[in-house]
Coordinates of C-alpha atoms in Angstrom, one line a residue:
M1 CA 14.1 15.9 -8.3
K2 CA 15.0 13.1 -5.9
L3 CA 12.6 10.9 -4.0
L4 CA 13.3 8.5 -1.2
I5 CA 11.7 5.3 -2.4
N6 CA 12.0 2.0 -0.6
G7 CA 15.0 3.4 1.3
K8 CA 16.9 4.6 -1.7
N9 CA 17.4 8.1 -3.0
T10 CA 16.0 8.0 -6.5
E11 CA 16.4 10.6 -9.2
I12 CA 13.3 11.1 -11.2
K13 CA 12.8 12.9 -14.5
S14 CA 9.0 13.3 -14.5
N15 CA 7.3 16.7 -14.2
T16 CA 6.9 17.5 -10.5
E17 CA 3.1 17.6 -10.8
T18 CA 3.0 14.0 -12.0
P19 CA 1.1 11.8 -9.6
L20 CA 3.5 9.4 -7.7
L21 CA 1.7 6.4 -9.2
W22 CA 2.9 7.1 -12.7
V23 CA 6.4 7.9 -11.6
L24 CA 6.5 4.5 -9.7
R25 CA 5.0 2.5 -12.5
D26 CA 6.2 4.2 -15.7
E27 CA 9.5 5.7 -14.7
L28 CA 10.8 3.4 -12.0
G29 CA 9.2 0.1 -13.0
L30 CA 7.6 -0.5 -9.6
T31 CA 4.3 -1.9 -10.7
G32 CA 2.9 -3.1 -7.3
A33 CA 0.7 0.0 -6.9
K34 CA -2.1 -0.3 -9.4
Y35 CA -4.3 2.2 -11.2
G36 CA -7.9 1.9 -10.2
C37 CA -10.1 4.9 -10.0
G38 CA -7.6 7.7 -10.5
I39 CA -9.3 9.9 -7.9
G40 CA -8.1 8.4 -4.6
V41 CA -11.2 6.5 -3.8
C42 CA -10.6 2.8 -4.4
G43 CA -7.2 2.3 -2.7
T44 CA -5.6 0.2 -5.3
C45 CA -2.7 2.6 -5.7
T46 CA -2.0 2.8 -1.9
V47 CA 1.6 3.3 -0.8
L48 CA 3.1 4.3 2.5
I49 CA 4.3 7.9 2.8
E50 CA 6.1 8.4 6.0
G51 CA 4.5 5.1 7.2
K52 CA 1.0 6.3 6.5
A53 CA -1.2 4.7 3.8
E54 CA -1.7 7.3 1.0
R55 CA -3.2 7.2 -2.5
S56 CA -0.4 7.6 -5.0
C57 CA -2.7 8.4 -7.9
I58 CA -3.5 11.8 -6.3
S59 CA -0.1 12.5 -4.7
P60 CA 2.0 14.8 -6.9
V61 CA 5.7 14.1 -6.5
S62 CA 6.3 17.8 -5.8
E63 CA 4.8 17.2 -2.3
L64 CA 7.1 14.2 -1.5
A65 CA 10.6 15.7 -1.2
N66 CA 12.4 14.4 1.8
K67 CA 9.6 11.9 2.6
Q68 CA 10.0 8.2 2.8
V69 CA 7.8 6.4 0.2
T70 CA 7.4 2.6 0.7
T71 CA 5.8 0.5 -2.0
I72 CA 4.8 -3.1 -1.8
E73 CA 8.2 -3.9 -3.4
G74 CA 10.0 -2.2 -0.6
L75 CA 7.9 -3.5 2.3
S76 CA 10.2 -6.5 2.7
D77 CA 12.6 -8.8 0.9
E78 CA 10.9 -11.8 -0.5
G79 CA 7.5 -11.1 1.1
T80 CA 8.6 -11.7 4.6
H81 CA 6.7 -8.9 6.4
N82 CA 4.3 -10.3 9.0
V83 CA 1.3 -8.9 7.1
Q84 CA 2.5 -10.5 3.8
K85 CA 3.1 -13.8 5.6
A86 CA -0.4 -13.7 7.1
W87 CA -1.9 -12.9 3.7
M88 CA -0.3 -16.0 2.3
E89 CA -1.1 -18.2 5.3
I90 CA -4.8 -17.2 5.1
G91 CA -4.9 -17.3 1.3
V92 CA -6.4 -13.9 0.9
T93 CA -5.6 -13.3 -2.7
Q94 CA -8.0 -14.1 -5.5
C95 CA -7.3 -11.9 -8.5
G96 CA -4.7 -10.0 -6.6
Y97 CA -5.2 -6.6 -8.2
C98 CA -6.0 -4.7 -5.0
Q99 CA -3.8 -6.7 -2.7
P100 CA -0.7 -4.5 -2.6
G101 CA -2.9 -1.6 -1.5
Q102 CA -4.7 -3.7 1.0
I103 CA -1.5 -5.0 2.5
L104 CA 0.0 -1.5 2.9
S105 CA -3.2 -0.2 4.5
A106 CA -3.1 -3.1 6.9
V107 CA 0.6 -2.3 7.7
D108 CA -0.5 1.3 8.5
L109 CA -3.3 0.1 10.7
L110 CA -1.2 -2.3 12.7
S111 CA 1.5 0.4 13.2
K112 CA -1.1 2.6 14.9
N113 CA -3.2 -0.2 16.5
P114 CA -1.3 -3.4 17.1
K115 CA -4.5 -5.3 18.3
P116 CA -7.4 -4.0 16.2
S117 CA -10.9 -5.2 16.7
D118 CA -13.1 -6.2 13.7
D119 CA -14.7 -2.8 13.7
D120 CA -11.2 -1.1 13.8
I121 CA -10.2 -3.3 10.8
D122 CA -13.4 -2.6 8.9
D123 CA -13.0 1.1 9.5
A124 CA -9.4 1.3 8.5
M125 CA -9.8 -0.9 5.4
S126 CA -13.0 0.7 4.2
G127 CA -11.1 2.8 1.7
N128 CA -9.7 -0.2 -0.1
I129 CA -12.1 -1.8 -2.5
C130 CA -11.8 -5.5 -3.4
R131 CA -13.9 -6.6 -6.4
C132 CA -13.4 -10.3 -5.4
G133 CA -15.0 -9.7 -2.0
T134 CA -12.2 -11.1 0.1
Y135 CA -13.0 -8.8 3.1
N136 CA -13.5 -11.7 5.6
K137 CA -10.1 -13.2 4.7
I138 CA -8.5 -9.8 4.8
R139 CA -9.8 -9.3 8.4
S140 CA -8.6 -12.8 9.4
A141 CA -5.1 -12.0 7.9
I142 CA -4.9 -8.8 9.8
H143 CA -5.8 -10.5 13.1
L144 CA -3.2 -13.2 12.3
A145 CA -0.5 -10.6 11.6
A146 CA -1.4 -8.9 14.8
E147 CA -0.6 -12.1 16.7
K148 CA 2.9 -12.4 15.2

């Protein structure tokens, strides 16, 4: 089976019912998406599928034929996406475990709503849990990215 990952057609050998997260991490070596809850609740495994933030831990690869999958590794070369730059400028990251999923959810939000309010951000990001509690910095970074 072939998947379109980060703009490249990629042949995979995993069983088609394997969750995308394990194909990305174990077969392709793309370790940006992290394992958190394994049931699609925490958002740590978030990737973009057709530009929409989705949980890779509950997305079997059989459902992804002909769909563009973007991981944090494919978002930009060298961390130059506006959201990544805002994250660095604000200094959002503490432990960093949830940050790839947070960033990709923010990219999805800004693609739909280029000037989100605090409530819009809180609502859109509510599915991404951060154990370090960096929510205020995440909100600030999203506002900063929206200005760029």
